[in-house]
């Protein structure tokens, strides 16, 4: 079970949390707003067009940026899966014009409710009003050619200072559009800090401003079934047919939004040519005009034109044709008719710019997909970091495609399976007799590799502290076993440092006393205690890259460790090192006695009944008798690299 933290309680984040919890992970979702899915409430004009029931081919046609990146995500959780997901959880679905899917209730809130109920059912811990200010990582050394990570996530920092530890972080903070819903682009900052490239962003699916002042006079007017063509220096940038809406500043509506979705960056400075009569050919339109003018010979053109275009537009069309609106039908010349026909077929606006993020449906651009594994949504740079939703450099047209992007990428990002976590973790076991320098070397190697050093001694000391607190004597085997079984020891890591917790209390600072050390030495031979500690150590090693030292790590605790080293030195050298250590502490020690103690300790460790000290068959023997600490460290790194690349 991995500790998964999802940042952002929008569409992608909630789906990722559900998916990760379904896979058996411990999931926490952090949302800075006071409620979940604030943007979902305003989608589809409050009705939430949550997906599109089109076929696969059409789906990918409507994805404008990086459709190929979405193949795996869509395959894993398609539009059909999305419809089934909501229907199976009690939200009936209807499909409208253009295959747009909505909740039958027409309430966007139903979509959020399904996801939030599902998170509750699966035990996701949702923390609202919880703003993430950064992602914490630890250095990580890859295990070979295919492993491109150079850091691994360790937790997220909240703006009020707290750190939430995590094995996997899913960033689903959305884009920059409608910042009032919470999408303020925080995830781009997190991604960049982690070394990711963020491509240029711009508002998309957004209205356009136009130079012509008459737009404000037409504001609110919808033109249905018109043809649109954006032209820049004789190049047609985009062509479409459908509905267009005049706004105070310019134009909006489905055809305009689609144009910005496809070619937003190039539209500024283009001319928008609106064909107000797209169903008629040039000849048909001319014939129609002749008919209208003959029939209304005494009427003014502005009145006659009211039969062909919305009357509010008549004067502006005539102006573009260069004809006075008061001209009568009978006065129209062939040339005037041609000008009018042209104005009706190419009613022109000059586009001066795009609307801002405040009104954009989505953000184009975002976290570059080249640095993300499309099969998992995981970063190729930082192990355990995943991305989902609109902050990715993927976007689609209107019609439910953007929410489907959120569902598909969120669902895939949450598929964090046990086997995956297991396959990912690297375990290095260091065993050897007392005084061989195991813990010094293990700590140094863990630091160099960015792995976690598991201080197994601290775990035994924690149990010992509990025994002492209970007043149990060192020779009371039965009481030690019983108390050992009931003691609740757990481990946490803060900034890569191991913290030991006894019944949730951080006792790391209380276990370094002589008294605790003596009790740990006496109680660590107890089978119940050793079994319990071994289970805890295995659980740590299952999901994390660890360096662990002891006497039975390679043989008993982690028999499947990828690298095993048996670190030893002659009794004489170990005795000399011990004597020096004592001297540094100002204690005089008799060399002969120290050597004798070491020999006796070796014998005891090698002959104890449970999990005795012995070299695992596949452990590399490293005799450090004639080596400095630096030489041993270098030798260890060489061994680890050789072993890991051999296992590729
Ligand atoms: C008006 C409007 C209508 C739309 N209608 C549709 C539609 O009908 N169909 C469709 O398919 N798409 C529609 N969209 C687009 C669609 O809503 C988005 O693409 C989609 O919601 C993106 O989901 P997301 O989860 O990636 O991001 P978001 O929905 O933006 O969610 C991100 C979440 O992360 C939280 N967050 C951000 N930073 C932090 C932080 N530092 N710490 C903690 N939490 C954080 C935010 O508060 C937010 O809740 C519409 C968009 C708009 C603006």
XYZ file of C-alpha atoms and ligand atoms in Angstrom:
701
model
C 0.000 0.000 0.000
C 1.466 3.325 -1.068
C 0.717 6.654 0.572
C -0.810 8.649 -2.258
C -1.387 12.384 -2.002
C -3.582 14.013 -4.648
C -3.268 17.788 -5.017
C -6.495 19.333 -6.284
C -10.117 18.305 -5.811
C -11.310 19.048 -9.348
C -12.440 16.506 -11.939
C -9.003 14.948 -12.491
C -7.990 14.946 -8.822
C -11.198 13.336 -7.561
C -11.064 10.662 -10.250
C -7.384 10.005 -9.462
C -8.191 9.664 -5.755
C -11.003 7.187 -6.453
C -8.798 5.159 -8.773
C -5.820 5.093 -6.373
C -8.065 4.082 -3.465
C -9.626 1.310 -5.572
C -6.093 -0.034 -6.075
C -5.741 -0.372 -2.315
C -3.609 2.685 -1.604
C -3.882 5.035 1.357
C -5.118 8.214 -0.323
C -5.283 11.800 0.882
C -6.778 14.516 -1.329
C -5.814 18.118 -0.623
C -8.039 20.905 -1.952
C -7.483 24.567 -1.246
C -11.121 25.578 -1.723
C -13.803 25.164 0.910
C -15.544 22.606 -1.330
C -14.750 20.045 -4.010
C -15.208 20.464 -7.769
C -15.863 24.200 -7.827
C -15.278 24.338 -11.587
C -17.509 21.334 -12.285
C -20.481 23.350 -10.959
C -20.154 25.891 -13.786
C -19.448 23.465 -16.627
C -21.982 23.080 -19.416
C -23.806 26.175 -18.103
C -24.365 24.385 -14.788
C -25.487 21.134 -16.461
C -21.991 19.592 -16.884
C -21.388 18.166 -20.321
C -19.175 15.557 -18.668
C -18.150 13.602 -21.777
C -19.008 12.996 -25.412
C -20.563 9.738 -26.572
C -18.765 9.792 -29.944
C -16.641 6.969 -31.327
C -12.932 6.688 -30.675
C -11.867 8.194 -33.985
C -13.979 11.284 -33.538
C -12.808 11.604 -29.954
C -9.184 11.904 -31.005
C -10.188 14.310 -33.811
C -11.489 16.651 -31.130
C -8.300 16.534 -29.080
C -6.301 19.443 -30.393
C -2.981 19.170 -28.581
C -1.038 15.909 -28.147
C -3.847 13.421 -28.872
C -1.372 10.512 -29.135
C -0.266 11.055 -25.560
C -3.840 10.242 -24.510
C -4.072 6.836 -26.212
C -3.257 4.764 -23.119
C -5.278 6.916 -20.769
C -8.332 6.792 -23.042
C -7.905 3.071 -23.587
C -7.809 2.554 -19.800
C -10.787 4.813 -19.089
C -12.774 5.804 -22.174
C -15.869 7.971 -22.653
C -17.965 4.795 -22.445
C -16.273 3.954 -19.144
C -17.034 7.452 -17.879
C -20.730 7.112 -18.739
C -20.856 3.653 -17.102
C -18.960 4.947 -14.056
C -21.539 7.643 -13.326
C -24.558 5.529 -14.275
C -23.402 2.618 -12.093
C -23.174 5.008 -9.167
C -26.723 6.263 -9.456
C -26.472 9.161 -11.914
C -28.643 8.553 -15.008
C -27.107 10.010 -18.168
C -28.639 11.530 -21.312
C -26.976 12.206 -24.648
C -27.923 15.349 -26.549
C -27.114 16.988 -29.898
C -23.507 16.447 -30.943
C -23.247 13.369 -28.658
C -22.867 15.587 -25.615
C -23.491 13.624 -22.419
C -25.141 15.233 -19.374
C -26.683 14.042 -16.115
C -30.430 13.546 -16.697
C -31.045 15.885 -13.775
C -29.233 18.726 -15.618
C -27.387 19.339 -12.355
C -23.600 19.528 -12.535
C -23.566 19.027 -8.764
C -24.605 15.370 -9.314
C -21.241 14.685 -10.965
C -19.328 16.037 -7.979
C -21.604 14.169 -5.600
C -20.902 10.810 -7.267
C -17.162 11.376 -6.971
C -17.258 12.660 -3.444
C -19.513 9.776 -2.288
C -17.178 7.313 -3.975
C -14.151 8.817 -2.234
C -15.966 8.521 1.084
C -16.866 4.895 0.405
C -13.263 4.039 -0.465
C -11.844 5.784 2.604
C -10.071 8.675 0.850
C -9.127 11.324 3.366
C -10.331 14.642 1.915
C -8.823 17.772 3.411
C -10.482 21.020 2.326
C -9.028 24.552 2.748
C -5.664 22.887 2.436
C -3.344 24.704 0.070
C -0.203 22.967 -1.115
C 2.793 25.265 -1.420
C 5.384 22.818 -2.722
C 6.508 19.268 -3.353
C 9.361 17.732 -1.400
C 11.794 15.337 -3.002
C 14.875 13.403 -2.004
C 17.814 12.643 -4.282
C 17.460 9.375 -6.152
C 19.953 7.454 -8.158
C 18.491 5.454 -11.019
C 19.061 1.742 -11.329
C 20.089 1.622 -14.955
C 19.534 2.858 -18.470
C 15.752 2.711 -18.389
C 15.494 4.479 -15.074
C 15.667 8.209 -15.747
C 14.610 9.481 -12.349
C 17.031 11.699 -10.475
C 14.805 12.418 -7.477
C 11.910 10.771 -5.670
C 8.960 12.418 -3.977
C 8.879 12.379 -0.191
C 5.900 14.604 0.613
C 4.024 17.830 0.044
C 4.358 21.067 1.963
C 1.202 22.907 2.929
C 1.035 26.684 3.032
C 0.582 26.615 6.811
C 3.876 24.763 7.197
C 2.771 21.165 7.704
C 4.413 18.404 5.660
C 2.301 15.478 4.446
C 4.519 12.468 3.663
C 3.853 10.652 0.375
C 5.191 7.807 -1.750
C 3.248 9.031 -4.770
C 1.979 12.542 -5.486
C -0.627 13.218 -8.167
C -0.693 16.849 -9.223
C -4.158 17.744 -10.541
C -4.278 21.472 -9.908
C -5.886 22.454 -13.228
C -4.882 25.239 -15.593
C -5.202 29.006 -15.380
C -8.728 29.523 -16.654
C -11.461 30.800 -14.355
C -8.958 31.420 -11.526
C -11.873 32.128 -9.184
C -12.531 28.354 -9.131
C -9.084 27.713 -7.657
C -7.175 27.017 -10.875
C -4.362 29.493 -10.400
C -1.596 27.517 -12.076
C 0.141 26.307 -8.888
C 0.879 22.932 -10.476
C 3.018 24.508 -13.207
C 5.242 25.932 -10.476
C 5.508 22.536 -8.767
C 6.345 20.894 -12.083
C 9.001 23.436 -13.002
C 10.574 23.184 -9.559
C 10.790 19.432 -10.081
C 12.676 20.030 -13.335
C 9.763 19.689 -15.770
C 9.286 21.775 -18.873
C 6.064 23.752 -19.003
C 5.103 24.827 -22.521
C 3.770 28.291 -23.334
C 0.207 28.726 -22.117
C -2.658 30.727 -23.582
C -6.389 30.996 -22.995
C -8.336 28.668 -25.260
C -12.000 28.075 -26.064
C -12.463 31.760 -25.442
C -14.206 34.728 -27.028
C -12.459 37.083 -29.429
C -12.347 40.840 -29.452
C -12.930 42.695 -32.693
C -12.081 46.160 -33.910
C -15.582 46.981 -35.197
C -17.488 49.089 -32.640
C -20.848 47.792 -33.913
C -20.227 44.495 -32.056
C -21.377 46.122 -28.827
C -24.599 47.190 -30.547
C -25.191 43.591 -31.619
C -24.155 42.106 -28.247
C -26.402 39.183 -27.359
C -27.358 38.452 -30.964
C -26.841 34.796 -31.958
C -26.304 33.815 -35.581
C -27.263 30.191 -36.156
C -26.016 28.141 -39.097
C -23.454 30.581 -40.383
C -20.131 29.814 -42.030
C -16.976 31.326 -40.534
C -13.522 31.695 -42.046
C -10.504 33.253 -40.347
C -8.064 34.627 -42.908
C -4.638 36.114 -42.374
C -2.542 37.329 -45.288
C -4.597 35.253 -47.714
C -4.138 32.115 -45.640
C -7.271 30.487 -44.270
C -6.468 29.699 -40.638
C -9.737 28.052 -39.713
C -13.083 27.369 -41.339
C -16.265 26.124 -39.703
C -20.029 26.201 -39.731
C -22.364 26.698 -36.795
C -23.396 29.177 -34.170
C -21.798 32.544 -33.449
C -22.640 35.074 -30.772
C -21.897 38.803 -30.687
C -20.472 40.146 -27.433
C -19.770 43.696 -26.265
C -16.160 43.355 -27.324
C -16.399 41.012 -30.302
C -17.612 37.479 -30.920
C -18.051 34.212 -29.115
C -20.158 31.066 -29.486
C -19.269 27.497 -30.480
C -17.582 28.229 -33.823
C -15.450 30.945 -32.287
C -14.492 28.804 -29.303
C -13.509 25.975 -31.628
C -11.402 28.359 -33.682
C -9.521 29.460 -30.566
C -9.167 25.821 -29.574
C -7.529 24.988 -32.877
C -5.462 28.060 -33.775
C -5.712 30.461 -30.850
C -2.177 31.818 -31.110
C -2.629 32.982 -34.731
C -6.048 34.574 -34.631
C -5.000 38.028 -33.481
C -4.797 40.289 -36.532
C -6.846 37.928 -38.694
C -10.083 38.805 -40.521
C -13.197 36.871 -39.637
C -15.404 36.394 -42.707
C -18.946 35.377 -41.802
C -21.100 33.791 -44.472
C -24.596 34.773 -43.415
C -26.201 32.650 -46.141
C -24.016 29.555 -46.366
C -26.821 27.355 -47.721
C -27.007 29.414 -50.921
C -24.495 29.394 -53.756
C -23.429 32.731 -55.229
C -25.956 32.337 -58.071
C -28.728 31.236 -55.743
C -28.094 34.218 -53.487
C -28.162 36.604 -56.426
C -31.453 35.119 -57.641
C -32.855 35.478 -54.123
C -31.793 39.146 -53.964
C -33.386 39.839 -57.352
C -36.611 38.293 -56.053
C -36.554 40.281 -52.818
C -35.816 43.600 -54.560
C -38.528 43.062 -57.194
C -41.057 42.144 -54.552
C -40.132 45.118 -52.376
C -39.429 47.678 -55.068
C -40.712 50.596 -52.999
C -39.226 49.460 -49.684
C -35.912 50.627 -48.239
C -33.080 48.100 -48.404
C -32.702 48.003 -44.577
C -36.313 46.704 -44.444
C -35.892 44.251 -47.324
C -32.703 42.861 -45.818
C -34.570 42.094 -42.586
C -35.958 39.041 -44.411
C -32.461 37.720 -45.083
C -30.510 38.563 -41.895
C -31.449 39.597 -38.346
C -32.786 43.130 -38.726
C -30.285 44.506 -36.175
C -27.550 43.576 -38.641
C -29.072 45.054 -41.797
C -27.483 48.516 -41.581
C -24.040 47.044 -40.854
C -24.241 44.645 -43.790
C -25.267 47.486 -46.064
C -22.442 49.635 -44.714
C -19.927 46.907 -45.582
C -21.503 46.762 -49.052
C -21.132 50.536 -49.350
C -24.874 51.080 -49.903
C -27.111 53.587 -48.158
C -29.787 51.792 -46.115
C -32.450 54.134 -47.443
C -32.013 53.016 -51.063
C -35.267 51.479 -52.408
C -35.498 48.000 -53.890
C -36.238 49.370 -57.375
C -33.069 51.512 -57.267
C -30.632 48.629 -56.758
C -28.149 48.272 -59.611
C -26.418 45.054 -60.683
C -23.186 46.322 -59.089
C -24.950 47.179 -55.832
C -26.402 43.662 -55.810
C -22.964 42.168 -56.284
C -21.569 44.253 -53.393
C -24.450 43.240 -51.181
C -24.058 39.587 -52.074
C -20.370 39.817 -51.229
C -21.103 41.498 -47.879
C -23.652 38.797 -47.042
C -21.197 36.055 -47.910
C -18.178 37.726 -46.315
C -19.411 39.905 -43.494
C -16.062 40.962 -42.054
C -14.693 41.579 -38.591
C -11.090 42.371 -37.699
C -9.876 40.267 -34.775
C -7.793 42.229 -32.298
C -7.197 39.612 -29.616
C -8.369 36.756 -27.422
C -10.332 37.046 -24.202
C -8.413 36.472 -20.970
C -8.167 33.490 -18.632
C -11.113 34.906 -16.654
C -13.399 33.757 -19.442
C -11.456 30.952 -21.141
C -12.921 27.461 -20.881
C -9.474 25.874 -20.852
C -5.770 26.621 -20.857
C -3.742 25.607 -23.874
C -0.162 24.472 -23.132
C 1.072 23.132 -19.803
C 3.343 20.436 -18.383
C 5.176 18.978 -21.357
C 4.026 15.452 -22.149
C 7.485 14.494 -23.427
C 8.631 14.148 -19.822
C 5.671 12.044 -18.698
C 5.130 8.330 -19.210
C 1.811 8.078 -21.098
C 1.201 4.574 -19.713
C 1.231 5.724 -16.078
C 1.124 9.545 -16.101
C 4.303 9.353 -14.051
C 7.122 11.858 -14.385
C 10.221 10.580 -16.156
C 12.311 12.861 -13.939
C 10.969 12.383 -10.430
C 9.948 9.004 -9.162
C 6.464 8.918 -7.672
C 5.358 12.222 -9.235
C 2.282 12.018 -11.469
C 0.190 14.554 -13.340
C -3.438 14.594 -14.456
C -5.993 16.920 -15.988
C -5.876 20.334 -17.510
C -2.396 21.253 -16.296
C -1.008 18.820 -18.872
C -0.158 20.104 -22.345
C -3.290 18.430 -23.729
C -6.569 20.099 -24.638
C -9.690 19.423 -26.633
C -12.620 21.213 -28.208
C -15.959 21.903 -26.563
C -18.433 19.041 -26.273
C -17.284 17.186 -23.142
C -13.769 16.417 -24.385
C -11.888 18.373 -21.744
C -13.630 16.689 -18.845
C -12.984 13.336 -20.522
C -9.281 14.259 -20.585
C -9.543 14.865 -16.825
C -11.340 11.532 -16.210
C -8.959 9.470 -18.380
C -5.692 10.949 -17.128
C -6.916 11.071 -13.517
C -8.015 7.441 -13.580
C -4.732 6.259 -15.107
C -2.616 8.345 -12.719
C -4.395 6.648 -9.814
C -3.624 3.094 -10.978
C -0.807 2.645 -8.492
C -0.660 -1.044 -7.990
C 1.159 -2.964 -5.341
C 3.287 -4.869 -7.840
C 4.368 -1.596 -9.376
C 5.504 -0.190 -6.059
C 7.216 -3.463 -5.252
C 8.956 -3.693 -8.577
C 10.168 -0.183 -8.143
C 11.814 -0.510 -4.760
C 15.459 -1.431 -4.432
C 16.723 -3.126 -1.303
C 20.340 -3.234 -0.209
C 21.131 -5.575 2.687
C 24.355 -5.195 4.653
C 25.192 -7.862 7.214
C 28.282 -8.622 9.188
C 29.769 -9.073 12.631
C 29.891 -6.380 15.321
C 32.445 -3.642 14.784
C 32.688 -4.098 11.001
C 31.428 -0.517 10.461
C 28.075 -1.564 8.995
C 25.928 1.338 10.175
C 28.501 4.015 9.285
C 28.817 2.602 5.781
C 25.075 1.937 5.364
C 24.255 5.548 6.294
C 26.880 6.970 3.938
C 25.793 4.735 1.042
C 22.105 5.573 1.567
C 22.953 9.278 1.497
C 24.966 8.947 -1.709
C 22.197 7.002 -3.445
C 19.313 9.052 -2.069
C 17.852 5.894 -0.511
C 16.436 5.557 2.944
C 18.707 4.238 5.687
C 16.639 1.984 7.895
C 18.076 2.157 11.367
C 17.034 -1.290 12.571
C 18.809 -0.711 15.876
C 16.505 2.236 16.611
C 13.518 -0.049 16.162
C 14.803 -2.543 18.751
C 15.580 0.362 21.065
C 11.997 1.609 20.743
C 10.668 -1.747 21.918
C 13.249 -1.672 24.706
C 11.977 1.747 25.819
C 8.479 0.294 26.021
C 9.736 -2.658 28.114
C 11.502 -0.273 30.485
C 8.418 1.942 30.760
C 6.440 -1.148 31.729
C 9.057 -2.056 34.338
C 9.880 -5.423 32.707
C 13.175 -7.054 33.710
C 15.771 -7.991 31.072
C 15.620 -11.705 32.033
C 11.820 -12.030 32.052
C 11.577 -13.744 28.644
C 7.843 -14.358 28.829
C 6.946 -10.766 29.741
C 9.318 -9.442 27.066
C 7.638 -11.563 24.402
C 4.145 -10.514 25.487
C 4.966 -6.791 25.713
C 6.891 -6.988 22.430
C 3.812 -8.345 20.690
C 1.567 -5.587 22.014
C 3.978 -2.653 21.433
C 2.944 -0.544 18.454
C 6.081 0.651 16.687
C 5.918 2.618 13.457
C 8.337 4.524 11.306
C 8.104 7.852 9.560
C 10.556 9.830 7.506
C 10.924 13.569 7.795
C 13.432 15.096 5.359
C 14.902 11.625 4.810
C 15.539 11.114 8.549
C 13.990 8.092 10.220
C 11.677 8.854 13.152
C 10.512 6.025 15.396
C 7.064 6.211 16.889
C 5.820 4.244 19.893
C 2.018 4.171 19.911
C 2.214 7.286 17.671
C 4.597 9.167 20.026
C 7.848 10.246 18.389
C 10.453 8.716 20.725
C 13.499 9.203 18.473
C 15.119 11.491 21.028
C 14.490 9.158 24.006
C 16.071 5.909 22.853
C 19.747 6.862 22.810
C 20.428 6.153 26.494
C 22.713 3.429 27.880
C 19.795 1.891 29.764
C 17.714 1.546 26.606
C 20.747 0.152 24.742
C 21.276 -2.582 27.316
C 17.616 -3.536 27.282
C 17.627 -3.586 23.454
C 20.625 -5.948 23.476
C 18.898 -8.316 25.885
C 15.448 -8.235 24.274
C 16.499 -8.361 20.619
C 17.185 -12.117 20.885
C 13.502 -12.696 21.635
C 11.838 -14.442 18.690
C 8.516 -12.568 18.986
C 10.309 -9.263 18.934
C 12.597 -10.215 16.056
C 9.653 -11.450 13.961
C 7.690 -8.309 14.617
C 10.610 -6.035 13.731
C 11.380 -8.056 10.606
C 7.783 -7.569 9.406
C 8.023 -3.842 9.941
C 11.352 -3.678 8.136
C 9.994 -5.710 5.205
C 6.982 -3.400 4.930
C 9.336 -0.422 4.651
C 11.460 -2.124 2.027
C 8.453 -3.103 -0.026
C 7.742 0.381 -1.331
C 10.965 2.262 -0.693
C 14.570 2.073 -1.809
C 16.350 1.168 1.383
C 19.748 0.389 2.762
C 19.401 -1.825 5.822
C 22.130 -3.214 8.041
C 22.080 -5.903 10.690
C 22.965 -9.508 11.219
C 20.192 -11.340 9.379
C 18.996 -8.793 6.804
C 20.119 -10.683 3.695
C 19.256 -14.113 5.087
C 16.032 -13.482 6.956
C 14.552 -9.989 6.715
C 15.086 -9.250 3.010
C 16.040 -12.546 1.373
C 15.066 -11.038 -2.027
C 17.208 -7.911 -1.697
C 18.776 -7.041 -5.048
C 22.145 -6.358 -3.425
C 23.600 -8.166 -0.412
C 26.957 -7.383 1.093
C 28.641 -9.164 3.963
C 30.912 -6.614 5.562
C 33.621 -7.923 7.793
C 37.148 -7.302 9.088
C 39.601 -9.334 11.093
C 39.051 -9.550 14.848
C 42.305 -7.615 15.374
C 41.263 -4.713 13.139
C 37.795 -4.557 14.658
C 39.263 -4.582 18.148
C 41.676 -1.765 17.219
C 38.782 0.313 15.799
C 36.761 -0.235 18.991
C 39.683 0.777 21.199
C 40.082 3.978 19.149
C 36.383 4.705 19.469
C 36.626 4.326 23.258
C 39.679 6.603 23.313
C 37.799 9.288 21.379
C 35.147 9.164 24.074
C 37.893 9.485 26.714
C 37.564 5.855 27.879
C 40.671 3.703 28.412
C 40.171 0.204 27.014
C 42.277 -2.920 27.162
C 42.923 -4.180 23.609
C 43.152 -7.860 24.663
C 39.845 -7.671 26.492
C 38.097 -5.881 23.603
C 39.342 -8.509 21.134
C 38.132 -11.293 23.432
C 34.692 -9.625 23.758
C 34.431 -9.365 20.000
C 35.277 -13.034 19.555
C 32.664 -14.029 22.099
C 30.039 -11.747 20.511
C 30.786 -13.244 17.070
C 30.299 -16.729 18.491
C 27.008 -15.788 20.165
C 25.667 -14.081 17.040
C 26.620 -16.994 14.833
C 25.199 -19.656 17.103
C 22.008 -18.104 18.382
C 18.925 -20.184 17.794
C 16.858 -17.627 15.874
C 18.179 -15.948 12.715
C 21.889 -16.345 13.425
C 24.581 -14.270 11.753
C 25.775 -15.926 8.584
C 26.728 -14.809 5.125
C 23.914 -15.215 2.580
C 24.945 -17.436 -0.326
C 24.478 -14.555 -2.774
C 26.130 -11.883 -0.619
C 29.335 -10.231 -1.789
C 32.065 -10.529 0.838
C 33.814 -7.254 1.577
C 36.731 -7.515 3.953
C 37.492 -3.988 5.131
C 40.537 -4.853 7.253
C 42.928 -2.851 5.077
C 40.524 -0.205 3.845
C 39.667 3.358 4.867
C 36.010 4.348 5.285
C 36.087 6.224 1.947
C 37.506 3.159 0.197
C 34.787 0.956 1.672
C 32.105 3.455 0.582
C 33.454 3.526 -2.993
C 33.683 -0.264 -3.080
C 30.091 -0.538 -1.894
C 28.825 1.836 -4.599
C 30.722 -0.184 -7.228
C 29.184 -3.437 -6.004
C 25.684 -1.936 -5.976
C 26.017 -0.531 -9.487
C 27.362 -3.805 -10.865
C 24.635 -5.875 -9.200
C 21.817 -3.574 -10.285
C 22.940 -3.257 -13.887
C 23.342 -7.061 -14.056
C 19.696 -7.354 -13.007
C 18.461 -5.062 -15.840
C -17.112 27.917 -17.669
C -16.537 26.572 -18.018
C -17.357 25.607 -18.561
C -16.819 24.373 -18.924
N -17.653 23.430 -19.421
C -17.165 22.219 -19.770
C -18.029 21.191 -20.226
O -19.244 21.342 -20.241
N -17.464 20.028 -20.618
C -16.111 19.814 -20.556
O -15.674 18.736 -20.931
N -15.279 20.736 -20.065
C -15.775 21.925 -19.659
N -14.931 22.869 -19.139
C -13.505 22.517 -18.949
C -13.342 21.613 -17.735
O -14.151 22.110 -16.692
C -11.891 21.530 -17.263
O -11.065 21.175 -18.328
C -11.743 20.512 -16.139
O -12.612 20.850 -15.076
C -10.308 20.438 -15.649
O -10.268 19.619 -14.525
P -8.975 19.565 -13.579
O -9.333 18.655 -12.462
O -7.770 19.294 -14.362
O -8.809 21.049 -13.036
P -9.773 21.937 -12.129
O -11.169 21.576 -12.328
O -9.355 23.324 -12.395
O -9.397 21.514 -10.643
C -8.197 21.875 -10.029
C -8.386 21.898 -8.531
O -7.126 22.020 -7.893
C -7.257 22.915 -6.805
N -5.935 23.479 -6.520
C -5.187 24.266 -7.341
N -4.026 24.582 -6.745
C -4.030 23.982 -5.536
C -3.099 23.946 -4.451
N -1.953 24.613 -4.490
N -3.413 23.237 -3.347
C -4.597 22.551 -3.280
N -5.518 22.572 -4.258
C -5.232 23.264 -5.386
C -8.242 23.943 -7.290
O -8.830 24.653 -6.233
C -9.230 23.096 -8.069
O -10.278 22.632 -7.274
C -15.445 24.101 -18.739
C -14.631 25.067 -18.167
C -15.160 26.290 -17.799
C -14.275 27.312 -17.176
